[in-house]
């Protein structure tokens, strides 16, 4: 065994005062803080549990399901390729961009302006606005309670 800062027998282990190191600091354990540092990949077969915080400074790839039972915060960009299911409320404080279709099965409340670059339809053909010319069609009765200004034929 090592008495001080020294190699431990004929092994790649060294003890440097408070740090146990393997193979020139490829794996270290600090005996004062308990911090572990590893150079290279880490592969765990089985469950892994962290009581505390996980900081990722590079890319994080998840294969399989991820369960977050508390709050989750993404600073920057989050790409989802596949399905994203949200049970409960989802709050976005910045801009959201969806490339593709978005299906909403409940009520939608909007407090700002809705801009559409394409056609607008309600229940397929009940009320339509055609984006290219502004033509409006309705399959029901139109009741107008205010003034009406028209240019053209009636």
PDB file of N, CA, C and O in Angstrom, residues 68-147:
ATOM      1  N   UNK A  68     -39.930  12.188 -15.856  1.00  0.00           N
ATOM      2  CA  UNK A  68     -39.556  13.281 -14.970  1.00  0.00           C
ATOM      3  C   UNK A  68     -40.751  13.514 -14.064  1.00  0.00           C
ATOM      4  O   UNK A  68     -41.829  13.863 -14.530  1.00  0.00           O
ATOM      5  N   UNK A  69     -40.585  13.302 -12.769  1.00  0.00           N
ATOM      6  CA  UNK A  69     -41.718  13.437 -11.860  1.00  0.00           C
ATOM      7  C   UNK A  69     -41.768  14.809 -11.211  1.00  0.00           C
ATOM      8  O   UNK A  69     -42.683  15.104 -10.471  1.00  0.00           O
ATOM      9  N   UNK A  70     -40.825  15.646 -11.493  1.00  0.00           N
ATOM     10  CA  UNK A  70     -40.831  17.021 -10.984  1.00  0.00           C
ATOM     11  C   UNK A  70     -40.784  17.977 -12.149  1.00  0.00           C
ATOM     12  O   UNK A  70     -41.223  17.668 -13.250  1.00  0.00           O
ATOM     13  N   UNK A  71     -40.226  19.125 -11.941  1.00  0.00           N
ATOM     14  CA  UNK A  71     -40.105  20.114 -12.997  1.00  0.00           C
ATOM     15  C   UNK A  71     -38.925  19.782 -13.906  1.00  0.00           C
ATOM     16  O   UNK A  71     -37.914  19.261 -13.460  1.00  0.00           O
ATOM     17  N   UNK A  72     -39.079  20.104 -15.159  1.00  0.00           N
ATOM     18  CA  UNK A  72     -38.006  19.924 -16.129  1.00  0.00           C
ATOM     19  C   UNK A  72     -37.835  21.245 -16.858  1.00  0.00           C
ATOM     20  O   UNK A  72     -38.815  21.861 -17.265  1.00  0.00           O
ATOM     21  N   UNK A  73     -36.601  21.677 -17.030  1.00  0.00           N
ATOM     22  CA  UNK A  73     -36.341  22.966 -17.660  1.00  0.00           C
ATOM     23  C   UNK A  73     -35.316  22.786 -18.761  1.00  0.00           C
ATOM     24  O   UNK A  73     -34.274  22.168 -18.550  1.00  0.00           O
ATOM     25  N   UNK A  74     -35.625  23.312 -19.924  1.00  0.00           N
ATOM     26  CA  UNK A  74     -34.697  23.272 -21.042  1.00  0.00           C
ATOM     27  C   UNK A  74     -34.324  24.706 -21.384  1.00  0.00           C
ATOM     28  O   UNK A  74     -35.188  25.513 -21.693  1.00  0.00           O
ATOM     29  N   UNK A  75     -33.045  25.005 -21.297  1.00  0.00           N
ATOM     30  CA  UNK A  75     -32.547  26.317 -21.683  1.00  0.00           C
ATOM     31  C   UNK A  75     -31.880  26.126 -23.033  1.00  0.00           C
ATOM     32  O   UNK A  75     -30.865  25.448 -23.130  1.00  0.00           O
ATOM     33  N   UNK A  76     -32.449  26.688 -24.048  1.00  0.00           N
ATOM     34  CA  UNK A  76     -31.943  26.465 -25.395  1.00  0.00           C
ATOM     35  C   UNK A  76     -32.959  25.695 -26.198  1.00  0.00           C
ATOM     36  O   UNK A  76     -34.159  25.802 -25.990  1.00  0.00           O
ATOM     37  N   UNK A  77     -32.493  24.869 -27.068  1.00  0.00           N
ATOM     38  CA  UNK A  77     -33.346  24.192 -28.030  1.00  0.00           C
ATOM     39  C   UNK A  77     -33.592  22.754 -27.593  1.00  0.00           C
ATOM     40  O   UNK A  77     -32.692  22.077 -27.117  1.00  0.00           O
ATOM     41  N   UNK A  78     -34.825  22.293 -27.777  1.00  0.00           N
ATOM     42  CA  UNK A  78     -35.162  20.901 -27.506  1.00  0.00           C
ATOM     43  C   UNK A  78     -35.802  20.329 -28.754  1.00  0.00           C
ATOM     44  O   UNK A  78     -36.819  20.829 -29.225  1.00  0.00           O
ATOM     45  N   UNK A  79     -35.193  19.330 -29.328  1.00  0.00           N
ATOM     46  CA  UNK A  79     -35.730  18.663 -30.509  1.00  0.00           C
ATOM     47  C   UNK A  79     -36.335  17.343 -30.084  1.00  0.00           C
ATOM     48  O   UNK A  79     -35.727  16.590 -29.336  1.00  0.00           O
ATOM     49  N   UNK A  80     -37.536  17.076 -30.576  1.00  0.00           N
ATOM     50  CA  UNK A  80     -38.203  15.810 -30.303  1.00  0.00           C
ATOM     51  C   UNK A  80     -38.477  15.162 -31.648  1.00  0.00           C
ATOM     52  O   UNK A  80     -39.165  15.736 -32.482  1.00  0.00           O
ATOM     53  N   UNK A  81     -37.892  13.996 -31.893  1.00  0.00           N
ATOM     54  CA  UNK A  81     -38.200  13.264 -33.117  1.00  0.00           C
ATOM     55  C   UNK A  81     -38.981  12.030 -32.710  1.00  0.00           C
ATOM     56  O   UNK A  81     -38.441  11.073 -32.217  1.00  0.00           O
ATOM     57  N   UNK A  82     -40.244  12.119 -32.875  1.00  0.00           N
ATOM     58  CA  UNK A  82     -41.147  11.067 -32.434  1.00  0.00           C
ATOM     59  C   UNK A  82     -42.312  11.712 -31.707  1.00  0.00           C
ATOM     60  O   UNK A  82     -42.552  12.909 -31.831  1.00  0.00           O
ATOM     61  N   UNK A  83     -43.010  10.950 -30.945  1.00  0.00           N
ATOM     62  CA  UNK A  83     -44.168  11.470 -30.223  1.00  0.00           C
ATOM     63  C   UNK A  83     -43.752  12.106 -28.916  1.00  0.00           C
ATOM     64  O   UNK A  83     -42.847  11.627 -28.248  1.00  0.00           O
ATOM     65  N   UNK A  84     -44.429  13.187 -28.573  1.00  0.00           N
ATOM     66  CA  UNK A  84     -44.245  13.799 -27.264  1.00  0.00           C
ATOM     67  C   UNK A  84     -45.619  13.885 -26.624  1.00  0.00           C
ATOM     68  O   UNK A  84     -46.496  14.576 -27.132  1.00  0.00           O
ATOM     69  N   UNK A  85     -45.814  13.163 -25.569  1.00  0.00           N
ATOM     70  CA  UNK A  85     -47.096  13.145 -24.878  1.00  0.00           C
ATOM     71  C   UNK A  85     -46.965  13.949 -23.595  1.00  0.00           C
ATOM     72  O   UNK A  85     -46.044  13.754 -22.824  1.00  0.00           O
ATOM     73  N   UNK A  86     -47.913  14.852 -23.392  1.00  0.00           N
ATOM     74  CA  UNK A  86     -47.920  15.668 -22.191  1.00  0.00           C
ATOM     75  C   UNK A  86     -49.217  15.424 -21.446  1.00  0.00           C
ATOM     76  O   UNK A  86     -50.297  15.588 -22.009  1.00  0.00           O
ATOM     77  N   UNK A  87     -49.110  14.995 -20.216  1.00  0.00           N
ATOM     78  CA  UNK A  87     -50.280  14.836 -19.366  1.00  0.00           C
ATOM     79  C   UNK A  87     -50.219  15.959 -18.346  1.00  0.00           C
ATOM     80  O   UNK A  87     -49.296  16.028 -17.553  1.00  0.00           O
ATOM     81  N   UNK A  88     -51.160  16.845 -18.402  1.00  0.00           N
ATOM     82  CA  UNK A  88     -51.137  18.005 -17.528  1.00  0.00           C
ATOM     83  C   UNK A  88     -50.892  19.260 -18.350  1.00  0.00           C
ATOM     84  O   UNK A  88     -51.088  19.293 -19.553  1.00  0.00           O
ATOM     85  N   UNK A  89     -50.478  20.298 -17.691  1.00  0.00           N
ATOM     86  CA  UNK A  89     -50.275  21.579 -18.356  1.00  0.00           C
ATOM     87  C   UNK A  89     -48.879  21.665 -18.957  1.00  0.00           C
ATOM     88  O   UNK A  89     -47.919  21.138 -18.417  1.00  0.00           O
ATOM     89  N   UNK A  90     -48.790  22.364 -20.073  1.00  0.00           N
ATOM     90  CA  UNK A  90     -47.501  22.637 -20.692  1.00  0.00           C
ATOM     91  C   UNK A  90     -47.412  24.144 -20.882  1.00  0.00           C
ATOM     92  O   UNK A  90     -48.244  24.743 -21.551  1.00  0.00           O
ATOM     93  N   UNK A  91     -46.441  24.760 -20.271  1.00  0.00           N
ATOM     94  CA  UNK A  91     -46.269  26.208 -20.343  1.00  0.00           C
ATOM     95  C   UNK A  91     -45.038  26.517 -21.170  1.00  0.00           C
ATOM     96  O   UNK A  91     -43.956  26.010 -20.906  1.00  0.00           O
ATOM     97  N   UNK A  92     -45.221  27.340 -22.174  1.00  0.00           N
ATOM     98  CA  UNK A  92     -44.111  27.804 -22.999  1.00  0.00           C
ATOM     99  C   UNK A  92     -44.076  29.311 -22.887  1.00  0.00           C
ATOM    100  O   UNK A  92     -45.045  29.986 -23.215  1.00  0.00           O
ATOM    101  N   UNK A  93     -42.961  29.849 -22.402  1.00  0.00           N
ATOM    102  CA  UNK A  93     -42.899  31.300 -22.209  1.00  0.00           C
ATOM    103  C   UNK A  93     -42.249  32.009 -23.389  1.00  0.00           C
ATOM    104  O   UNK A  93     -42.172  33.214 -23.403  1.00  0.00           O
ATOM    105  N   UNK A  94     -41.799  31.278 -24.368  1.00  0.00           N
ATOM    106  CA  UNK A  94     -41.209  31.884 -25.561  1.00  0.00           C
ATOM    107  C   UNK A  94     -42.028  31.503 -26.774  1.00  0.00           C
ATOM    108  O   UNK A  94     -43.185  31.100 -26.678  1.00  0.00           O
ATOM    109  N   UNK A  95     -41.443  31.630 -27.928  1.00  0.00           N
ATOM    110  CA  UNK A  95     -42.116  31.261 -29.168  1.00  0.00           C
ATOM    111  C   UNK A  95     -42.054  29.760 -29.365  1.00  0.00           C
ATOM    112  O   UNK A  95     -41.095  29.108 -28.976  1.00  0.00           O
ATOM    113  N   UNK A  96     -43.084  29.226 -29.990  1.00  0.00           N
ATOM    114  CA  UNK A  96     -43.122  27.811 -30.329  1.00  0.00           C
ATOM    115  C   UNK A  96     -43.281  27.688 -31.831  1.00  0.00           C
ATOM    116  O   UNK A  96     -44.031  28.434 -32.447  1.00  0.00           O
ATOM    117  N   UNK A  97     -42.580  26.736 -32.403  1.00  0.00           N
ATOM    118  CA  UNK A  97     -42.683  26.499 -33.838  1.00  0.00           C
ATOM    119  C   UNK A  97     -42.936  25.028 -34.052  1.00  0.00           C
ATOM    120  O   UNK A  97     -42.179  24.191 -33.564  1.00  0.00           O
ATOM    121  N   UNK A  98     -44.001  24.723 -34.763  1.00  0.00           N
ATOM    122  CA  UNK A  98     -44.351  23.343 -35.048  1.00  0.00           C
ATOM    123  C   UNK A  98     -44.315  23.170 -36.555  1.00  0.00           C
ATOM    124  O   UNK A  98     -45.010  23.865 -37.287  1.00  0.00           O
ATOM    125  N   UNK A  99     -43.466  22.275 -37.020  1.00  0.00           N
ATOM    126  CA  UNK A  99     -43.372  21.966 -38.434  1.00  0.00           C
ATOM    127  C   UNK A  99     -44.150  20.681 -38.638  1.00  0.00           C
ATOM    128  O   UNK A  99     -43.742  19.627 -38.177  1.00  0.00           O
ATOM    129  N   UNK A 100     -45.278  20.795 -39.267  1.00  0.00           N
ATOM    130  CA  UNK A 100     -46.152  19.642 -39.435  1.00  0.00           C
ATOM    131  C   UNK A 100     -47.518  19.968 -38.866  1.00  0.00           C
ATOM    132  O   UNK A 100     -47.843  21.122 -38.595  1.00  0.00           O
ATOM    133  N   UNK A 101     -48.313  18.966 -38.684  1.00  0.00           N
ATOM    134  CA  UNK A 101     -49.672  19.157 -38.178  1.00  0.00           C
ATOM    135  C   UNK A 101     -49.695  19.182 -36.664  1.00  0.00           C
ATOM    136  O   UNK A 101     -48.872  18.551 -36.012  1.00  0.00           O
ATOM    137  N   UNK A 102     -50.661  19.911 -36.117  1.00  0.00           N
ATOM    138  CA  UNK A 102     -50.873  19.932 -34.678  1.00  0.00           C
ATOM    139  C   UNK A 102     -52.342  19.631 -34.434  1.00  0.00           C
ATOM    140  O   UNK A 102     -53.215  20.351 -34.925  1.00  0.00           O
ATOM    141  N   UNK A 103     -52.606  18.573 -33.734  1.00  0.00           N
ATOM    142  CA  UNK A 103     -53.975  18.189 -33.413  1.00  0.00           C
ATOM    143  C   UNK A 103     -54.253  18.543 -31.965  1.00  0.00           C
ATOM    144  O   UNK A 103     -53.500  18.164 -31.077  1.00  0.00           O
ATOM    145  N   UNK A 104     -55.350  19.267 -31.750  1.00  0.00           N
ATOM    146  CA  UNK A 104     -55.777  19.636 -30.403  1.00  0.00           C
ATOM    147  C   UNK A 104     -57.164  19.053 -30.203  1.00  0.00           C
ATOM    148  O   UNK A 104     -58.078  19.343 -30.966  1.00  0.00           O
ATOM    149  N   UNK A 105     -57.326  18.226 -29.178  1.00  0.00           N
ATOM    150  CA  UNK A 105     -58.611  17.573 -28.976  1.00  0.00           C
ATOM    151  C   UNK A 105     -59.473  18.273 -27.930  1.00  0.00           C
ATOM    152  O   UNK A 105     -60.572  17.839 -27.661  1.00  0.00           O
ATOM    153  N   UNK A 106     -58.999  19.349 -27.371  1.00  0.00           N
ATOM    154  CA  UNK A 106     -59.785  20.094 -26.383  1.00  0.00           C
ATOM    155  C   UNK A 106     -60.023  21.521 -26.857  1.00  0.00           C
ATOM    156  O   UNK A 106     -59.788  21.867 -28.010  1.00  0.00           O
ATOM    157  N   UNK A 107     -60.496  22.349 -25.969  1.00  0.00           N
ATOM    158  CA  UNK A 107     -60.730  23.748 -26.304  1.00  0.00           C
ATOM    159  C   UNK A 107     -59.414  24.505 -26.404  1.00  0.00           C
ATOM    160  O   UNK A 107     -58.430  24.153 -25.748  1.00  0.00           O
ATOM    161  N   UNK A 108     -59.407  25.557 -27.215  1.00  0.00           N
ATOM    162  CA  UNK A 108     -58.226  26.384 -27.385  1.00  0.00           C
ATOM    163  C   UNK A 108     -58.594  27.830 -27.094  1.00  0.00           C
ATOM    164  O   UNK A 108     -59.536  28.359 -27.682  1.00  0.00           O
ATOM    165  N   UNK A 109     -57.876  28.427 -26.177  1.00  0.00           N
ATOM    166  CA  UNK A 109     -58.087  29.833 -25.855  1.00  0.00           C
ATOM    167  C   UNK A 109     -56.883  30.629 -26.334  1.00  0.00           C
ATOM    168  O   UNK A 109     -55.743  30.268 -26.044  1.00  0.00           O
ATOM    169  N   UNK A 110     -57.129  31.710 -27.052  1.00  0.00           N
ATOM    170  CA  UNK A 110     -56.052  32.558 -27.542  1.00  0.00           C
ATOM    171  C   UNK A 110     -56.355  33.999 -27.146  1.00  0.00           C
ATOM    172  O   UNK A 110     -57.483  34.447 -27.270  1.00  0.00           O
ATOM    173  N   UNK A 111     -55.345  34.701 -26.695  1.00  0.00           N
ATOM    174  CA  UNK A 111     -55.543  36.091 -26.300  1.00  0.00           C
ATOM    175  C   UNK A 111     -54.851  37.063 -27.243  1.00  0.00           C
ATOM    176  O   UNK A 111     -54.967  38.259 -27.068  1.00  0.00           O
ATOM    177  N   UNK A 112     -54.154  36.568 -28.219  1.00  0.00           N
ATOM    178  CA  UNK A 112     -53.457  37.435 -29.170  1.00  0.00           C
ATOM    179  C   UNK A 112     -54.026  37.270 -30.562  1.00  0.00           C
ATOM    180  O   UNK A 112     -55.075  36.669 -30.784  1.00  0.00           O
ATOM    181  N   UNK A 113     -53.341  37.808 -31.519  1.00  0.00           N
ATOM    182  CA  UNK A 113     -53.749  37.752 -32.923  1.00  0.00           C
ATOM    183  C   UNK A 113     -53.381  36.405 -33.516  1.00  0.00           C
ATOM    184  O   UNK A 113     -52.320  35.858 -33.234  1.00  0.00           O
ATOM    185  N   UNK A 114     -54.264  35.885 -34.344  1.00  0.00           N
ATOM    186  CA  UNK A 114     -53.988  34.650 -35.061  1.00  0.00           C
ATOM    187  C   UNK A 114     -53.657  35.019 -36.502  1.00  0.00           C
ATOM    188  O   UNK A 114     -54.468  35.630 -37.194  1.00  0.00           O
ATOM    189  N   UNK A 115     -52.468  34.665 -36.940  1.00  0.00           N
ATOM    190  CA  UNK A 115     -52.056  34.904 -38.320  1.00  0.00           C
ATOM    191  C   UNK A 115     -52.003  33.563 -39.035  1.00  0.00           C
ATOM    192  O   UNK A 115     -51.400  32.620 -38.551  1.00  0.00           O
ATOM    193  N   UNK A 116     -52.647  33.508 -40.195  1.00  0.00           N
ATOM    194  CA  UNK A 116     -52.657  32.274 -40.965  1.00  0.00           C
ATOM    195  C   UNK A 116     -52.190  32.579 -42.377  1.00  0.00           C
ATOM    196  O   UNK A 116     -52.711  33.484 -43.025  1.00  0.00           O
ATOM    197  N   UNK A 117     -51.232  31.832 -42.847  1.00  0.00           N
ATOM    198  CA  UNK A 117     -50.760  31.980 -44.219  1.00  0.00           C
ATOM    199  C   UNK A 117     -51.483  31.047 -45.169  1.00  0.00           C
ATOM    200  O   UNK A 117     -51.271  31.084 -46.372  1.00  0.00           O
ATOM    201  N   UNK A 118     -52.355  30.231 -44.632  1.00  0.00           N
ATOM    202  CA  UNK A 118     -53.105  29.279 -45.454  1.00  0.00           C
ATOM    203  C   UNK A 118     -54.592  29.471 -45.237  1.00  0.00           C
ATOM    204  O   UNK A 118     -55.040  30.393 -44.564  1.00  0.00           O
ATOM    205  N   UNK A 119     -55.365  28.607 -45.826  1.00  0.00           N
ATOM    206  CA  UNK A 119     -56.816  28.676 -45.679  1.00  0.00           C
ATOM    207  C   UNK A 119     -57.227  28.431 -44.234  1.00  0.00           C
ATOM    208  O   UNK A 119     -56.524  27.786 -43.476  1.00  0.00           O
ATOM    209  N   UNK A 120     -58.395  28.940 -43.885  1.00  0.00           N
ATOM    210  CA  UNK A 120     -58.940  28.798 -42.541  1.00  0.00           C
ATOM    211  C   UNK A 120     -60.305  28.151 -42.680  1.00  0.00           C
ATOM    212  O   UNK A 120     -61.150  28.632 -43.439  1.00  0.00           O
ATOM    213  N   UNK A 121     -60.533  27.049 -41.977  1.00  0.00           N
ATOM    214  CA  UNK A 121     -61.833  26.394 -42.069  1.00  0.00           C
ATOM    215  C   UNK A 121     -62.295  25.944 -40.694  1.00  0.00           C
ATOM    216  O   UNK A 121     -61.494  25.594 -39.836  1.00  0.00           O
ATOM    217  N   UNK A 122     -63.602  25.984 -40.508  1.00  0.00           N
ATOM    218  CA  UNK A 122     -64.233  25.516 -39.281  1.00  0.00           C
ATOM    219  C   UNK A 122     -65.105  24.317 -39.645  1.00  0.00           C
ATOM    220  O   UNK A 122     -65.979  24.427 -40.511  1.00  0.00           O
ATOM    221  N   UNK A 123     -64.841  23.192 -39.002  1.00  0.00           N
ATOM    222  CA  UNK A 123     -65.604  21.954 -39.205  1.00  0.00           C
ATOM    223  C   UNK A 123     -65.732  21.618 -40.694  1.00  0.00           C
ATOM    224  O   UNK A 123     -66.827  21.429 -41.209  1.00  0.00           O
ATOM    225  N   UNK A 124     -64.644  21.566 -41.366  1.00  0.00           N
ATOM    226  CA  UNK A 124     -64.497  21.225 -42.785  1.00  0.00           C
ATOM    227  C   UNK A 124     -65.053  22.302 -43.712  1.00  0.00           C
ATOM    228  O   UNK A 124     -64.312  22.948 -44.434  1.00  0.00           O
ATOM    229  N   UNK A 125     -66.366  22.526 -43.705  1.00  0.00           N
ATOM    230  CA  UNK A 125     -66.950  23.463 -44.669  1.00  0.00           C
ATOM    231  C   UNK A 125     -67.991  24.409 -44.075  1.00  0.00           C
ATOM    232  O   UNK A 125     -68.748  25.028 -44.795  1.00  0.00           O
ATOM    233  N   UNK A 126     -68.045  24.506 -42.778  1.00  0.00           N
ATOM    234  CA  UNK A 126     -69.080  25.349 -42.163  1.00  0.00           C
ATOM    235  C   UNK A 126     -68.747  26.835 -42.272  1.00  0.00           C
ATOM    236  O   UNK A 126     -69.620  27.672 -42.415  1.00  0.00           O
ATOM    237  N   UNK A 127     -67.453  27.167 -42.190  1.00  0.00           N
ATOM    238  CA  UNK A 127     -67.004  28.545 -42.368  1.00  0.00           C
ATOM    239  C   UNK A 127     -65.591  28.483 -42.931  1.00  0.00           C
ATOM    240  O   UNK A 127     -64.728  27.823 -42.357  1.00  0.00           O
ATOM    241  N   UNK A 128     -65.375  29.132 -44.064  1.00  0.00           N
ATOM    242  CA  UNK A 128     -64.077  29.057 -44.727  1.00  0.00           C
ATOM    243  C   UNK A 128     -63.598  30.431 -45.152  1.00  0.00           C
ATOM    244  O   UNK A 128     -64.402  31.257 -45.604  1.00  0.00           O
ATOM    245  N   UNK A 129     -62.311  30.637 -45.031  1.00  0.00           N
ATOM    246  CA  UNK A 129     -61.659  31.820 -45.583  1.00  0.00           C
ATOM    247  C   UNK A 129     -60.538  31.297 -46.476  1.00  0.00           C
ATOM    248  O   UNK A 129     -59.684  30.528 -46.027  1.00  0.00           O
ATOM    249  N   UNK A 130     -60.556  31.726 -47.742  1.00  0.00           N
ATOM    250  CA  UNK A 130     -59.548  31.285 -48.696  1.00  0.00           C
ATOM    251  C   UNK A 130     -58.384  32.281 -48.651  1.00  0.00           C
ATOM    252  O   UNK A 130     -58.560  33.478 -48.838  1.00  0.00           O
ATOM    253  N   UNK A 131     -57.177  31.772 -48.392  1.00  0.00           N
ATOM    254  CA  UNK A 131     -56.011  32.622 -48.160  1.00  0.00           C
ATOM    255  C   UNK A 131     -55.608  33.421 -49.395  1.00  0.00           C
ATOM    256  O   UNK A 131     -55.182  34.570 -49.279  1.00  0.00           O
ATOM    257  N   UNK A 132     -55.716  32.858 -50.573  1.00  0.00           N
ATOM    258  CA  UNK A 132     -55.204  33.532 -51.768  1.00  0.00           C
ATOM    259  C   UNK A 132     -56.042  34.728 -52.201  1.00  0.00           C
ATOM    260  O   UNK A 132     -55.521  35.660 -52.799  1.00  0.00           O
ATOM    261  N   UNK A 133     -57.364  34.728 -51.913  1.00  0.00           N
ATOM    262  CA  UNK A 133     -58.206  35.829 -52.391  1.00  0.00           C
ATOM    263  C   UNK A 133     -59.092  36.447 -51.314  1.00  0.00           C
ATOM    264  O   UNK A 133     -59.768  37.435 -51.575  1.00  0.00           O
ATOM    265  N   UNK A 134     -59.126  35.885 -50.128  1.00  0.00           N
ATOM    266  CA  UNK A 134     -59.932  36.444 -49.047  1.00  0.00           C
ATOM    267  C   UNK A 134     -61.399  36.088 -49.115  1.00  0.00           C
ATOM    268  O   UNK A 134     -62.209  36.588 -48.325  1.00  0.00           O
ATOM    269  N   UNK A 135     -61.807  35.242 -50.068  1.00  0.00           N
ATOM    270  CA  UNK A 135     -63.207  34.848 -50.164  1.00  0.00           C
ATOM    271  C   UNK A 135     -63.631  34.108 -48.900  1.00  0.00           C
ATOM    272  O   UNK A 135     -62.884  33.317 -48.342  1.00  0.00           O
ATOM    273  N   UNK A 136     -64.872  34.410 -48.468  1.00  0.00           N
ATOM    274  CA  UNK A 136     -65.434  33.802 -47.275  1.00  0.00           C
ATOM    275  C   UNK A 136     -66.691  33.053 -47.682  1.00  0.00           C
ATOM    276  O   UNK A 136     -67.523  33.565 -48.437  1.00  0.00           O
ATOM    277  N   UNK A 137     -66.821  31.829 -47.191  1.00  0.00           N
ATOM    278  CA  UNK A 137     -68.048  31.079 -47.431  1.00  0.00           C
ATOM    279  C   UNK A 137     -68.528  30.502 -46.107  1.00  0.00           C
ATOM    280  O   UNK A 137     -67.737  30.169 -45.238  1.00  0.00           O
ATOM    281  N   UNK A 138     -69.849  30.428 -45.995  1.00  0.00           N
ATOM    282  CA  UNK A 138     -70.439  29.844 -44.795  1.00  0.00           C
ATOM    283  C   UNK A 138     -71.563  28.906 -45.201  1.00  0.00           C
ATOM    284  O   UNK A 138     -72.279  29.156 -46.163  1.00  0.00           O
ATOM    285  N   UNK A 139     -71.708  27.813 -44.490  1.00  0.00           N
ATOM    286  CA  UNK A 139     -72.746  26.833 -44.786  1.00  0.00           C
ATOM    287  C   UNK A 139     -74.000  27.109 -43.959  1.00  0.00           C
ATOM    288  O   UNK A 139     -74.992  26.418 -44.094  1.00  0.00           O
ATOM    289  N   UNK A 140     -73.961  28.138 -43.134  1.00  0.00           N
ATOM    290  CA  UNK A 140     -75.108  28.438 -42.291  1.00  0.00           C
ATOM    291  C   UNK A 140     -75.566  29.869 -42.494  1.00  0.00           C
ATOM    292  O   UNK A 140     -75.205  30.544 -43.459  1.00  0.00           O
ATOM    293  N   UNK A 141     -76.367  30.337 -41.590  1.00  0.00           N
ATOM    294  CA  UNK A 141     -76.888  31.701 -41.635  1.00  0.00           C
ATOM    295  C   UNK A 141     -75.866  32.652 -41.050  1.00  0.00           C
ATOM    296  O   UNK A 141     -75.203  32.333 -40.071  1.00  0.00           O
ATOM    297  N   UNK A 142     -75.744  33.843 -41.670  1.00  0.00           N
ATOM    298  CA  UNK A 142     -74.837  34.849 -41.152  1.00  0.00           C
ATOM    299  C   UNK A 142     -75.673  35.966 -40.529  1.00  0.00           C
ATOM    300  O   UNK A 142     -76.481  36.593 -41.206  1.00  0.00           O
ATOM    301  N   UNK A 143     -75.524  36.170 -39.247  1.00  0.00           N
ATOM    302  CA  UNK A 143     -76.187  37.249 -38.542  1.00  0.00           C
ATOM    303  C   UNK A 143     -75.178  38.346 -38.295  1.00  0.00           C
ATOM    304  O   UNK A 143     -74.088  38.097 -37.777  1.00  0.00           O
ATOM    305  N   UNK A 144     -75.541  39.577 -38.666  1.00  0.00           N
ATOM    306  CA  UNK A 144     -74.669  40.731 -38.469  1.00  0.00           C
ATOM    307  C   UNK A 144     -75.408  41.716 -37.578  1.00  0.00           C
ATOM    308  O   UNK A 144     -76.497  42.165 -37.920  1.00  0.00           O
ATOM    309  N   UNK A 145     -74.829  42.064 -36.432  1.00  0.00           N
ATOM    310  CA  UNK A 145     -75.523  42.963 -35.523  1.00  0.00           C
ATOM    311  C   UNK A 145     -74.991  44.393 -35.594  1.00  0.00           C
ATOM    312  O   UNK A 145     -75.578  45.279 -35.015  1.00  0.00           O
ATOM    313  N   UNK A 146     -73.936  44.612 -36.304  1.00  0.00           N
ATOM    314  CA  UNK A 146     -73.364  45.962 -36.419  1.00  0.00           C
ATOM    315  C   UNK A 146     -73.511  46.472 -37.837  1.00  0.00           C
ATOM    316  O   UNK A 146     -74.247  45.932 -38.664  1.00  0.00           O
ATOM    317  N   UNK A 147     -72.807  47.539 -38.131  1.00  0.00           N
ATOM    318  CA  UNK A 147     -72.830  48.125 -39.458  1.00  0.00           C
ATOM    319  C   UNK A 147     -72.124  47.217 -40.452  1.00  0.00           C
ATOM    320  O   UNK A 147     -71.227  46.475 -40.109  1.00  0.00           O
TER     321      UNK A 147
END
